[in-house]
C-alpha cells in the first residue's frame, strides 16, 4: 500500500468493519471478538474441467417427497423480524480469526466440535461442505436436513438428489463443484435458522468462500441469498438477477426443496443455471444420439 493510499484503504476497512459489527450486533451475536482484515478475492479460472456426461434432465424423477418437512413453505416467506437489514456485502474474511486466507481444512478445524450456537444441541454431525477445493462454482444452501445431519454431507436427501441432477445438467459433477450451507448444523424439525445462529455460523461460510475463490456462487433459496447479500428482497425477485458477493458473481435461485413442491418452477431455475453456464463458459452435455 503506498502512503497516499493508506487513508482511503484504512477508511474503507473501518467502514467494512463497522458494517459487519452492526449487522452482527443486530443479529444478536455475542462475543464478537476480533475481526480479520478483508481479503481480496481473485476470480481465477481454476478448474475448467467439464464432464461430458449423458444429458440429465432436471425434470426427470421429480416427485413430491415427504423426506424432510418443508423449510420454505413459500419461497418468499420473510426472514425473522430481527434479521439484519441489507447493508453491503461483508468483507470476505470477517469473523475468521487470523488475517490470512485459510484452507478449507483449516476452516473445518476452526469449527471443531462447535457449540457456538444452540443448534449444536440436536445435531448428529456438523455438515461442513463437500466438493472440490478448486471448484469454479459454489452452491450455498440454507441448512442441513435430516439426511444431511445423519450423514454429515450436504444435499444428500431428495432435494440433494435434485441438486445433483441440476449440476449434471450443467455438464458438471458434484466432485467438480463445492456445496455447503449457511449454517452447518440441522435446525430442530427443519425450522428456519434464527438470526443468532446465522450470525454465529457465518464466519465459517465466509471462510469457506474465501478459501475457495470460486468464479461464481449460486445461492439456493431465500436464506442463503438474503444472508450473503444482506438483502431481504423476496427470492422470487432476487432469483435470476446477477449480484456480487465480495467481488464474486452471485446468482440467486430457488432451493431444490422448493422445486420438489413446485415443479412448475423448474424452468426458472434452469434459466438461472444457464446464465451461470454462460458466465463460466460451460456447454450442456450432449444427449444420447446427438451427432457432432
Ligand atoms: Fe457451530 Fe454453526 Fe453448528 Fe452453530 S450451526 S453450532 S455456529 S457449526
PDB file of C-alpha atoms and ligand atoms in Angstrom:
ATOM      1  CA  UNK A   1       0.000   0.000   0.000  1.00  0.00           C
ATOM      2  CA  UNK A   2       1.514   3.363  -0.962  1.00  0.00           C
ATOM      3  CA  UNK A   3       1.452   6.144   1.622  1.00  0.00           C
ATOM      4  CA  UNK A   4      -1.032   8.247  -0.301  1.00  0.00           C
ATOM      5  CA  UNK A   5      -3.485   5.316  -0.482  1.00  0.00           C
ATOM      6  CA  UNK A   6      -3.310   4.466   3.201  1.00  0.00           C
ATOM      7  CA  UNK A   7      -6.019   6.847   4.496  1.00  0.00           C
ATOM      8  CA  UNK A   8      -8.560   5.663   1.893  1.00  0.00           C
ATOM      9  CA  UNK A   9      -7.819   1.997   2.477  1.00  0.00           C
ATOM     10  CA  UNK A  10      -7.959   2.377   6.235  1.00  0.00           C
ATOM     11  CA  UNK A  11     -11.254   4.241   5.928  1.00  0.00           C
ATOM     12  CA  UNK A  12     -12.678   1.505   3.698  1.00  0.00           C
ATOM     13  CA  UNK A  13     -11.530  -1.137   6.156  1.00  0.00           C
ATOM     14  CA  UNK A  14     -13.100   0.707   9.082  1.00  0.00           C
ATOM     15  CA  UNK A  15     -16.369   1.108   7.139  1.00  0.00           C
ATOM     16  CA  UNK A  16     -16.469  -2.603   6.358  1.00  0.00           C
ATOM     17  CA  UNK A  17     -15.668  -3.479   9.939  1.00  0.00           C
ATOM     18  CA  UNK A  18     -18.383  -1.177  11.229  1.00  0.00           C
ATOM     19  CA  UNK A  19     -20.942  -2.618   8.781  1.00  0.00           C
ATOM     20  CA  UNK A  20     -20.167  -6.132   9.892  1.00  0.00           C
ATOM     21  CA  UNK A  21     -20.214  -5.361  13.594  1.00  0.00           C
ATOM     22  CA  UNK A  22     -23.505  -3.519  13.208  1.00  0.00           C
ATOM     23  CA  UNK A  23     -25.003  -6.427  11.361  1.00  0.00           C
ATOM     24  CA  UNK A  24     -23.655  -8.986  13.816  1.00  0.00           C
ATOM     25  CA  UNK A  25     -24.897  -6.979  16.801  1.00  0.00           C
ATOM     26  CA  UNK A  26     -28.327  -6.635  15.203  1.00  0.00           C
ATOM     27  CA  UNK A  27     -28.325 -10.364  14.644  1.00  0.00           C
ATOM     28  CA  UNK A  28     -27.771 -10.972  18.323  1.00  0.00           C
ATOM     29  CA  UNK A  29     -24.235 -12.249  18.035  1.00  0.00           C
ATOM     30  CA  UNK A  30     -22.416 -12.063  21.328  1.00  0.00           C
ATOM     31  CA  UNK A  31     -18.673 -12.062  21.999  1.00  0.00           C
ATOM     32  CA  UNK A  32     -17.878 -10.725  18.576  1.00  0.00           C
ATOM     33  CA  UNK A  33     -14.161 -10.981  19.207  1.00  0.00           C
ATOM     34  CA  UNK A  34     -11.600  -9.897  16.665  1.00  0.00           C
ATOM     35  CA  UNK A  35     -12.391  -9.229  13.062  1.00  0.00           C
ATOM     36  CA  UNK A  36      -9.836 -10.022  10.447  1.00  0.00           C
ATOM     37  CA  UNK A  37      -8.892  -7.655   7.687  1.00  0.00           C
ATOM     38  CA  UNK A  38     -10.842  -8.184   4.465  1.00  0.00           C
ATOM     39  CA  UNK A  39      -9.274 -10.446   1.897  1.00  0.00           C
ATOM     40  CA  UNK A  40      -9.327  -9.668  -1.761  1.00  0.00           C
ATOM     41  CA  UNK A  41     -10.682 -12.433  -3.911  1.00  0.00           C
ATOM     42  CA  UNK A  42      -9.261 -13.167  -7.291  1.00  0.00           C
ATOM     43  CA  UNK A  43     -11.768 -14.585  -9.742  1.00  0.00           C
ATOM     44  CA  UNK A  44      -9.392 -17.110 -11.213  1.00  0.00           C
ATOM     45  CA  UNK A  45     -10.024 -19.691 -13.804  1.00  0.00           C
ATOM     46  CA  UNK A  46      -9.108 -22.606 -11.589  1.00  0.00           C
ATOM     47  CA  UNK A  47     -10.651 -25.866 -12.646  1.00  0.00           C
ATOM     48  CA  UNK A  48     -12.220 -25.599 -16.068  1.00  0.00           C
ATOM     49  CA  UNK A  49     -12.822 -29.306 -16.465  1.00  0.00           C
ATOM     50  CA  UNK A  50     -16.259 -30.026 -17.826  1.00  0.00           C
ATOM     51  CA  UNK A  51     -17.591 -33.503 -17.561  1.00  0.00           C
ATOM     52  CA  UNK A  52     -19.234 -34.681 -20.763  1.00  0.00           C
ATOM     53  CA  UNK A  53     -21.823 -36.956 -19.253  1.00  0.00           C
ATOM     54  CA  UNK A  54     -25.009 -38.188 -20.759  1.00  0.00           C
ATOM     55  CA  UNK A  55     -27.560 -35.445 -20.560  1.00  0.00           C
ATOM     56  CA  UNK A  56     -29.546 -35.468 -17.359  1.00  0.00           C
ATOM     57  CA  UNK A  57     -32.817 -33.618 -17.255  1.00  0.00           C
ATOM     58  CA  UNK A  58     -33.889 -31.687 -14.209  1.00  0.00           C
ATOM     59  CA  UNK A  59     -37.474 -32.618 -14.808  1.00  0.00           C
ATOM     60  CA  UNK A  60     -36.714 -36.305 -14.567  1.00  0.00           C
ATOM     61  CA  UNK A  61     -37.551 -38.335 -11.476  1.00  0.00           C
ATOM     62  CA  UNK A  62     -39.014 -35.459  -9.549  1.00  0.00           C
ATOM     63  CA  UNK A  63     -41.684 -36.494  -7.199  1.00  0.00           C
ATOM     64  CA  UNK A  64     -43.321 -34.879  -4.268  1.00  0.00           C
ATOM     65  CA  UNK A  65     -41.342 -36.041  -1.288  1.00  0.00           C
ATOM     66  CA  UNK A  66     -42.072 -36.245   2.397  1.00  0.00           C
ATOM     67  CA  UNK A  67     -38.405 -36.831   3.219  1.00  0.00           C
ATOM     68  CA  UNK A  68     -37.922 -33.596   5.053  1.00  0.00           C
ATOM     69  CA  UNK A  69     -40.565 -31.211   6.272  1.00  0.00           C
ATOM     70  CA  UNK A  70     -40.506 -28.174   4.027  1.00  0.00           C
ATOM     71  CA  UNK A  71     -38.388 -25.432   5.487  1.00  0.00           C
ATOM     72  CA  UNK A  72     -39.602 -22.902   2.941  1.00  0.00           C
ATOM     73  CA  UNK A  73     -43.339 -23.324   2.651  1.00  0.00           C
ATOM     74  CA  UNK A  74     -43.194 -20.269   0.436  1.00  0.00           C
ATOM     75  CA  UNK A  75     -40.103 -19.092  -1.395  1.00  0.00           C
ATOM     76  CA  UNK A  76     -40.840 -15.563  -0.226  1.00  0.00           C
ATOM     77  CA  UNK A  77     -41.615 -16.126   3.418  1.00  0.00           C
ATOM     78  CA  UNK A  78     -39.849 -13.222   5.104  1.00  0.00           C
ATOM     79  CA  UNK A  79     -36.795 -13.526   7.293  1.00  0.00           C
ATOM     80  CA  UNK A  80     -37.400 -13.162  11.017  1.00  0.00           C
ATOM     81  CA  UNK A  81     -38.038  -9.577  12.028  1.00  0.00           C
ATOM     82  CA  UNK A  82     -34.807  -9.392  13.960  1.00  0.00           C
ATOM     83  CA  UNK A  83     -32.784 -10.375  10.914  1.00  0.00           C
ATOM     84  CA  UNK A  84     -30.254  -7.815   9.743  1.00  0.00           C
ATOM     85  CA  UNK A  85     -31.245  -5.203   7.253  1.00  0.00           C
ATOM     86  CA  UNK A  86     -29.384  -5.075   3.987  1.00  0.00           C
ATOM     87  CA  UNK A  87     -26.179  -3.136   4.228  1.00  0.00           C
ATOM     88  CA  UNK A  88     -23.381  -4.046   1.851  1.00  0.00           C
ATOM     89  CA  UNK A  89     -21.518  -7.158   1.008  1.00  0.00           C
ATOM     90  CA  UNK A  90     -19.410  -8.102   4.011  1.00  0.00           C
ATOM     91  CA  UNK A  91     -15.654  -8.301   3.915  1.00  0.00           C
ATOM     92  CA  UNK A  92     -14.772 -11.757   2.741  1.00  0.00           C
ATOM     93  CA  UNK A  93     -12.841 -12.932   5.760  1.00  0.00           C
ATOM     94  CA  UNK A  94     -14.549 -11.128   8.600  1.00  0.00           C
ATOM     95  CA  UNK A  95     -15.023 -13.031  11.784  1.00  0.00           C
ATOM     96  CA  UNK A  96     -12.457 -15.660  10.934  1.00  0.00           C
ATOM     97  CA  UNK A  97      -9.588 -15.343  13.319  1.00  0.00           C
ATOM     98  CA  UNK A  98      -6.241 -14.608  11.786  1.00  0.00           C
ATOM     99  CA  UNK A  99      -5.550 -12.369   8.852  1.00  0.00           C
ATOM    100  CA  UNK A 100      -4.512 -14.847   6.185  1.00  0.00           C
ATOM    101  CA  UNK A 101      -6.728 -16.944   3.974  1.00  0.00           C
ATOM    102  CA  UNK A 102      -7.335 -20.372   5.395  1.00  0.00           C
ATOM    103  CA  UNK A 103      -7.599 -23.684   3.651  1.00  0.00           C
ATOM    104  CA  UNK A 104     -10.898 -25.496   3.852  1.00  0.00           C
ATOM    105  CA  UNK A 105      -9.251 -27.905   6.249  1.00  0.00           C
ATOM    106  CA  UNK A 106      -8.228 -25.022   8.492  1.00  0.00           C
ATOM    107  CA  UNK A 107     -11.754 -23.618   8.469  1.00  0.00           C
ATOM    108  CA  UNK A 108     -13.096 -27.043   9.374  1.00  0.00           C
ATOM    109  CA  UNK A 109     -10.519 -27.341  12.140  1.00  0.00           C
ATOM    110  CA  UNK A 110     -11.591 -23.968  13.486  1.00  0.00           C
ATOM    111  CA  UNK A 111     -15.177 -25.202  13.741  1.00  0.00           C
ATOM    112  CA  UNK A 112     -14.022 -28.138  15.815  1.00  0.00           C
ATOM    113  CA  UNK A 113     -16.823 -29.661  17.856  1.00  0.00           C
ATOM    114  CA  UNK A 114     -18.622 -26.338  17.699  1.00  0.00           C
ATOM    115  CA  UNK A 115     -21.005 -25.201  20.392  1.00  0.00           C
ATOM    116  CA  UNK A 116     -21.144 -21.558  19.333  1.00  0.00           C
ATOM    117  CA  UNK A 117     -24.909 -21.631  18.863  1.00  0.00           C
ATOM    118  CA  UNK A 118     -27.822 -23.682  20.161  1.00  0.00           C
ATOM    119  CA  UNK A 119     -28.045 -25.776  17.006  1.00  0.00           C
ATOM    120  CA  UNK A 120     -25.242 -27.948  18.353  1.00  0.00           C
ATOM    121  CA  UNK A 121     -27.619 -29.475  20.896  1.00  0.00           C
ATOM    122  CA  UNK A 122     -29.618 -31.571  18.488  1.00  0.00           C
ATOM    123  CA  UNK A 123     -27.179 -32.347  15.737  1.00  0.00           C
ATOM    124  CA  UNK A 124     -25.690 -35.707  14.902  1.00  0.00           C
ATOM    125  CA  UNK A 125     -22.993 -34.312  12.645  1.00  0.00           C
ATOM    126  CA  UNK A 126     -21.586 -30.978  11.606  1.00  0.00           C
ATOM    127  CA  UNK A 127     -22.285 -30.687   7.894  1.00  0.00           C
ATOM    128  CA  UNK A 128     -19.338 -28.679   6.661  1.00  0.00           C
ATOM    129  CA  UNK A 129     -19.313 -28.937   2.883  1.00  0.00           C
ATOM    130  CA  UNK A 130     -18.370 -31.226   0.044  1.00  0.00           C
ATOM    131  CA  UNK A 131     -16.695 -30.919  -3.324  1.00  0.00           C
ATOM    132  CA  UNK A 132     -13.543 -29.649  -4.931  1.00  0.00           C
ATOM    133  CA  UNK A 133     -11.377 -27.105  -3.113  1.00  0.00           C
ATOM    134  CA  UNK A 134     -10.609 -25.768  -6.603  1.00  0.00           C
ATOM    135  CA  UNK A 135     -14.229 -25.530  -7.679  1.00  0.00           C
ATOM    136  CA  UNK A 136     -15.130 -22.770 -10.085  1.00  0.00           C
ATOM    137  CA  UNK A 137     -18.711 -22.866  -8.849  1.00  0.00           C
ATOM    138  CA  UNK A 138     -20.073 -22.948  -5.294  1.00  0.00           C
ATOM    139  CA  UNK A 139     -23.650 -23.751  -4.296  1.00  0.00           C
ATOM    140  CA  UNK A 140     -24.770 -22.348  -0.954  1.00  0.00           C
ATOM    141  CA  UNK A 141     -27.957 -23.696   0.580  1.00  0.00           C
ATOM    142  CA  UNK A 142     -29.686 -22.997   3.832  1.00  0.00           C
ATOM    143  CA  UNK A 143     -29.157 -25.680   6.464  1.00  0.00           C
ATOM    144  CA  UNK A 144     -28.760 -29.446   6.761  1.00  0.00           C
ATOM    145  CA  UNK A 145     -31.888 -31.565   6.843  1.00  0.00           C
ATOM    146  CA  UNK A 146     -32.371 -34.941   8.456  1.00  0.00           C
ATOM    147  CA  UNK A 147     -30.459 -36.981   5.881  1.00  0.00           C
ATOM    148  CA  UNK A 148     -27.629 -34.489   5.823  1.00  0.00           C
ATOM    149  CA  UNK A 149     -27.435 -34.405   9.617  1.00  0.00           C
ATOM    150  CA  UNK A 150     -27.212 -38.184   9.780  1.00  0.00           C
ATOM    151  CA  UNK A 151     -24.611 -38.486   7.036  1.00  0.00           C
ATOM    152  CA  UNK A 152     -22.647 -35.299   7.648  1.00  0.00           C
ATOM    153  CA  UNK A 153     -22.833 -34.429   3.947  1.00  0.00           C
ATOM    154  CA  UNK A 154     -24.839 -31.561   2.438  1.00  0.00           C
ATOM    155  CA  UNK A 155     -27.648 -32.149  -0.050  1.00  0.00           C
ATOM    156  CA  UNK A 156     -27.955 -35.928   0.062  1.00  0.00           C
ATOM    157  CA  UNK A 157     -31.740 -36.220   0.550  1.00  0.00           C
ATOM    158  CA  UNK A 158     -34.398 -35.850  -2.131  1.00  0.00           C
ATOM    159  CA  UNK A 159     -33.600 -32.174  -2.579  1.00  0.00           C
ATOM    160  CA  UNK A 160     -29.934 -33.075  -2.806  1.00  0.00           C
ATOM    161  CA  UNK A 161     -30.639 -35.637  -5.491  1.00  0.00           C
ATOM    162  CA  UNK A 162     -32.398 -32.953  -7.475  1.00  0.00           C
ATOM    163  CA  UNK A 163     -29.446 -30.603  -6.964  1.00  0.00           C
ATOM    164  CA  UNK A 164     -27.179 -33.337  -8.301  1.00  0.00           C
ATOM    165  CA  UNK A 165     -29.335 -33.531 -11.439  1.00  0.00           C
ATOM    166  CA  UNK A 166     -29.167 -29.772 -11.803  1.00  0.00           C
ATOM    167  CA  UNK A 167     -25.365 -29.876 -11.542  1.00  0.00           C
ATOM    168  CA  UNK A 168     -25.138 -32.694 -14.065  1.00  0.00           C
ATOM    169  CA  UNK A 169     -27.457 -30.848 -16.434  1.00  0.00           C
ATOM    170  CA  UNK A 170     -24.839 -28.082 -16.408  1.00  0.00           C
ATOM    171  CA  UNK A 171     -22.232 -30.579 -17.593  1.00  0.00           C
ATOM    172  CA  UNK A 172     -20.583 -30.868 -14.197  1.00  0.00           C
ATOM    173  CA  UNK A 173     -20.421 -33.371 -11.367  1.00  0.00           C
ATOM    174  CA  UNK A 174     -20.728 -32.874  -7.629  1.00  0.00           C
ATOM    175  CA  UNK A 175     -16.996 -33.549  -7.373  1.00  0.00           C
ATOM    176  CA  UNK A 176     -16.237 -30.572  -9.600  1.00  0.00           C
ATOM    177  CA  UNK A 177     -18.277 -28.016  -7.659  1.00  0.00           C
ATOM    178  CA  UNK A 178     -18.458 -27.195  -3.967  1.00  0.00           C
ATOM    179  CA  UNK A 179     -21.662 -27.447  -1.918  1.00  0.00           C
ATOM    180  CA  UNK A 180     -22.287 -26.040   1.535  1.00  0.00           C
ATOM    181  CA  UNK A 181     -24.896 -24.310   3.676  1.00  0.00           C
ATOM    182  CA  UNK A 182     -25.232 -21.081   5.606  1.00  0.00           C
ATOM    183  CA  UNK A 183     -25.391 -22.992   8.897  1.00  0.00           C
ATOM    184  CA  UNK A 184     -23.596 -26.260   9.496  1.00  0.00           C
ATOM    185  CA  UNK A 185     -25.957 -27.916  11.971  1.00  0.00           C
ATOM    186  CA  UNK A 186     -29.541 -29.026  11.462  1.00  0.00           C
ATOM    187  CA  UNK A 187     -32.201 -26.779  12.979  1.00  0.00           C
ATOM    188  CA  UNK A 188     -34.728 -28.779  15.025  1.00  0.00           C
ATOM    189  CA  UNK A 189     -37.605 -30.080  12.910  1.00  0.00           C
ATOM    190  CA  UNK A 190     -36.055 -28.319   9.932  1.00  0.00           C
ATOM    191  CA  UNK A 191     -37.174 -24.935  11.171  1.00  0.00           C
ATOM    192  CA  UNK A 192     -35.605 -21.848   9.672  1.00  0.00           C
ATOM    193  CA  UNK A 193     -32.210 -20.845  11.073  1.00  0.00           C
ATOM    194  CA  UNK A 194     -32.535 -17.958  13.504  1.00  0.00           C
ATOM    195  CA  UNK A 195     -30.539 -14.730  13.245  1.00  0.00           C
ATOM    196  CA  UNK A 196     -28.212 -15.537  16.124  1.00  0.00           C
ATOM    197  CA  UNK A 197     -27.492 -18.935  14.587  1.00  0.00           C
ATOM    198  CA  UNK A 198     -26.812 -17.420  11.174  1.00  0.00           C
ATOM    199  CA  UNK A 199     -24.540 -14.863  12.784  1.00  0.00           C
ATOM    200  CA  UNK A 200     -22.642 -17.428  14.821  1.00  0.00           C
ATOM    201  CA  UNK A 201     -22.048 -19.697  11.845  1.00  0.00           C
ATOM    202  CA  UNK A 202     -21.450 -17.062   9.199  1.00  0.00           C
ATOM    203  CA  UNK A 203     -17.682 -16.759   9.746  1.00  0.00           C
ATOM    204  CA  UNK A 204     -17.298 -20.363   8.672  1.00  0.00           C
ATOM    205  CA  UNK A 205     -19.195 -19.829   5.423  1.00  0.00           C
ATOM    206  CA  UNK A 206     -17.175 -16.686   4.836  1.00  0.00           C
ATOM    207  CA  UNK A 207     -14.001 -18.663   5.459  1.00  0.00           C
ATOM    208  CA  UNK A 208     -15.074 -21.356   3.022  1.00  0.00           C
ATOM    209  CA  UNK A 209     -15.855 -18.840   0.293  1.00  0.00           C
ATOM    210  CA  UNK A 210     -12.592 -17.013   0.887  1.00  0.00           C
ATOM    211  CA  UNK A 211     -10.660 -20.257   0.649  1.00  0.00           C
ATOM    212  CA  UNK A 212     -12.448 -21.451  -2.468  1.00  0.00           C
ATOM    213  CA  UNK A 213     -12.000 -18.281  -4.526  1.00  0.00           C
ATOM    214  CA  UNK A 214     -14.626 -19.599  -6.904  1.00  0.00           C
ATOM    215  CA  UNK A 215     -15.613 -17.782 -10.065  1.00  0.00           C
ATOM    216  CA  UNK A 216     -19.300 -17.933  -9.331  1.00  0.00           C
ATOM    217  CA  UNK A 217     -21.671 -18.526  -6.402  1.00  0.00           C
ATOM    218  CA  UNK A 218     -25.203 -19.882  -6.718  1.00  0.00           C
ATOM    219  CA  UNK A 219     -27.394 -19.408  -3.674  1.00  0.00           C
ATOM    220  CA  UNK A 220     -30.255 -21.847  -3.211  1.00  0.00           C
ATOM    221  CA  UNK A 221     -33.355 -20.402  -1.592  1.00  0.00           C
ATOM    222  CA  UNK A 222     -34.039 -17.177   0.151  1.00  0.00           C
ATOM    223  CA  UNK A 223     -31.936 -17.650   3.266  1.00  0.00           C
ATOM    224  CA  UNK A 224     -28.618 -18.099   1.529  1.00  0.00           C
ATOM    225  CA  UNK A 225     -29.288 -15.203  -0.844  1.00  0.00           C
ATOM    226  CA  UNK A 226     -30.567 -12.862   1.820  1.00  0.00           C
ATOM    227  CA  UNK A 227     -27.766 -13.777   4.225  1.00  0.00           C
ATOM    228  CA  UNK A 228     -24.950 -13.259   1.740  1.00  0.00           C
ATOM    229  CA  UNK A 229     -26.437 -10.216   0.038  1.00  0.00           C
ATOM    230  CA  UNK A 230     -27.840  -8.508   3.135  1.00  0.00           C
ATOM    231  CA  UNK A 231     -30.958  -8.029   1.057  1.00  0.00           C
ATOM    232  CA  UNK A 232     -34.426  -9.057   2.139  1.00  0.00           C
ATOM    233  CA  UNK A 233     -35.934  -8.733  -1.297  1.00  0.00           C
ATOM    234  CA  UNK A 234     -38.140 -11.788  -1.852  1.00  0.00           C
ATOM    235  CA  UNK A 235     -36.318 -14.652  -3.539  1.00  0.00           C
ATOM    236  CA  UNK A 236     -38.897 -14.595  -6.316  1.00  0.00           C
ATOM    237  CA  UNK A 237     -37.500 -11.194  -7.264  1.00  0.00           C
ATOM    238  CA  UNK A 238     -33.871 -11.883  -6.377  1.00  0.00           C
ATOM    239  CA  UNK A 239     -33.602 -15.001  -8.485  1.00  0.00           C
ATOM    240  CA  UNK A 240     -32.290 -14.763 -11.983  1.00  0.00           C
ATOM    241  CA  UNK A 241     -30.540 -11.436 -11.340  1.00  0.00           C
ATOM    242  CA  UNK A 242     -26.762 -11.290 -11.123  1.00  0.00           C
ATOM    243  CA  UNK A 243     -25.393  -9.856  -7.916  1.00  0.00           C
ATOM    244  CA  UNK A 244     -21.919  -9.877  -6.420  1.00  0.00           C
ATOM    245  CA  UNK A 245     -20.553 -11.129  -3.129  1.00  0.00           C
ATOM    246  CA  UNK A 246     -17.125  -9.754  -2.271  1.00  0.00           C
ATOM    247  CA  UNK A 247     -16.471  -9.278  -5.960  1.00  0.00           C
ATOM    248  CA  UNK A 248     -17.651 -12.743  -6.956  1.00  0.00           C
ATOM    249  CA  UNK A 249     -20.661 -13.005  -9.306  1.00  0.00           C
ATOM    250  CA  UNK A 250     -23.607 -14.466  -7.395  1.00  0.00           C
ATOM    251  CA  UNK A 251     -26.778 -15.907  -8.906  1.00  0.00           C
ATOM    252  CA  UNK A 252     -29.721 -16.422  -6.539  1.00  0.00           C
ATOM    253  CA  UNK A 253     -32.161 -19.141  -7.466  1.00  0.00           C
ATOM    254  CA  UNK A 254     -34.821 -21.278  -5.830  1.00  0.00           C
ATOM    255  CA  UNK A 255     -33.966 -24.086  -3.415  1.00  0.00           C
ATOM    256  CA  UNK A 256     -34.322 -27.617  -4.813  1.00  0.00           C
ATOM    257  CA  UNK A 257     -36.666 -28.452  -1.920  1.00  0.00           C
ATOM    258  CA  UNK A 258     -38.997 -25.760  -3.219  1.00  0.00           C
ATOM    259  CA  UNK A 259     -38.824 -27.292  -6.693  1.00  0.00           C
ATOM    260  CA  UNK A 260     -39.881 -30.636  -5.243  1.00  0.00           C
ATOM    261  CA  UNK A 261     -43.037 -28.965  -4.023  1.00  0.00           C
ATOM    262  CA  UNK A 262     -43.442 -26.662  -7.010  1.00  0.00           C
ATOM    263  CA  UNK A 263     -42.096 -28.489 -10.052  1.00  0.00           C
ATOM    264  CA  UNK A 264     -43.616 -25.875 -12.330  1.00  0.00           C
ATOM    265  CA  UNK A 265     -40.823 -23.542 -11.251  1.00  0.00           C
ATOM    266  CA  UNK A 266     -38.055 -25.752 -12.623  1.00  0.00           C
ATOM    267  CA  UNK A 267     -37.855 -23.790 -15.832  1.00  0.00           C
ATOM    268  CA  UNK A 268     -36.936 -20.632 -13.933  1.00  0.00           C
ATOM    269  CA  UNK A 269     -34.128 -22.407 -12.132  1.00  0.00           C
ATOM    270  CA  UNK A 270     -32.825 -23.879 -15.343  1.00  0.00           C
ATOM    271  CA  UNK A 271     -32.866 -20.402 -16.851  1.00  0.00           C
ATOM    272  CA  UNK A 272     -30.813 -19.148 -13.893  1.00  0.00           C
ATOM    273  CA  UNK A 273     -28.355 -22.010 -14.221  1.00  0.00           C
ATOM    274  CA  UNK A 274     -27.983 -21.359 -17.930  1.00  0.00           C
ATOM    275  CA  UNK A 275     -26.883 -17.836 -17.065  1.00  0.00           C
ATOM    276  CA  UNK A 276     -24.288 -19.355 -14.760  1.00  0.00           C
ATOM    277  CA  UNK A 277     -23.153 -21.702 -17.502  1.00  0.00           C
ATOM    278  CA  UNK A 278     -22.748 -18.733 -19.798  1.00  0.00           C
ATOM    279  CA  UNK A 279     -20.666 -16.945 -17.188  1.00  0.00           C
ATOM    280  CA  UNK A 280     -18.411 -19.991 -16.795  1.00  0.00           C
ATOM    281  CA  UNK A 281     -18.304 -20.859 -20.481  1.00  0.00           C
ATOM    282  CA  UNK A 282     -19.943 -24.241 -19.932  1.00  0.00           C
ATOM    283  CA  UNK A 283     -21.853 -26.191 -22.523  1.00  0.00           C
ATOM    284  CA  UNK A 284     -24.571 -28.672 -21.552  1.00  0.00           C
ATOM    285  CA  UNK A 285     -23.532 -32.275 -22.157  1.00  0.00           C
ATOM    286  CA  UNK A 286     -24.655 -33.811 -25.403  1.00  0.00           C
ATOM    287  CA  UNK A 287     -27.682 -36.008 -25.228  1.00  0.00           C
ATOM    288  CA  UNK A 288     -27.526 -39.615 -26.327  1.00  0.00           C
ATOM    289  CA  UNK A 289     -27.969 -39.712 -30.090  1.00  0.00           C
ATOM    290  CA  UNK A 290     -26.662 -36.204 -30.670  1.00  0.00           C
ATOM    291  CA  UNK A 291     -24.178 -36.018 -33.501  1.00  0.00           C
ATOM    292  CA  UNK A 292     -21.119 -33.817 -33.661  1.00  0.00           C
TER     293      UNK A 292
HETATM  294 FE1  LIG B   1     -21.398 -24.009  15.431  1.00  0.00          FE
HETATM  295 FE2  LIG B   1     -22.514 -23.326  13.097  1.00  0.00          FE
HETATM  296 FE3  LIG B   1     -23.244 -25.590  14.306  1.00  0.00          FE
HETATM  297 FE4  LIG B   1     -23.967 -23.237  15.344  1.00  0.00          FE
HETATM  298  S1  LIG B   1     -24.620 -24.080  13.333  1.00  0.00           S
HETATM  299  S2  LIG B   1     -23.124 -24.988  16.492  1.00  0.00           S
HETATM  300  S3  LIG B   1     -22.168 -21.959  14.871  1.00  0.00           S
HETATM  301  S4  LIG B   1     -21.199 -25.112  13.455  1.00  0.00           S
END
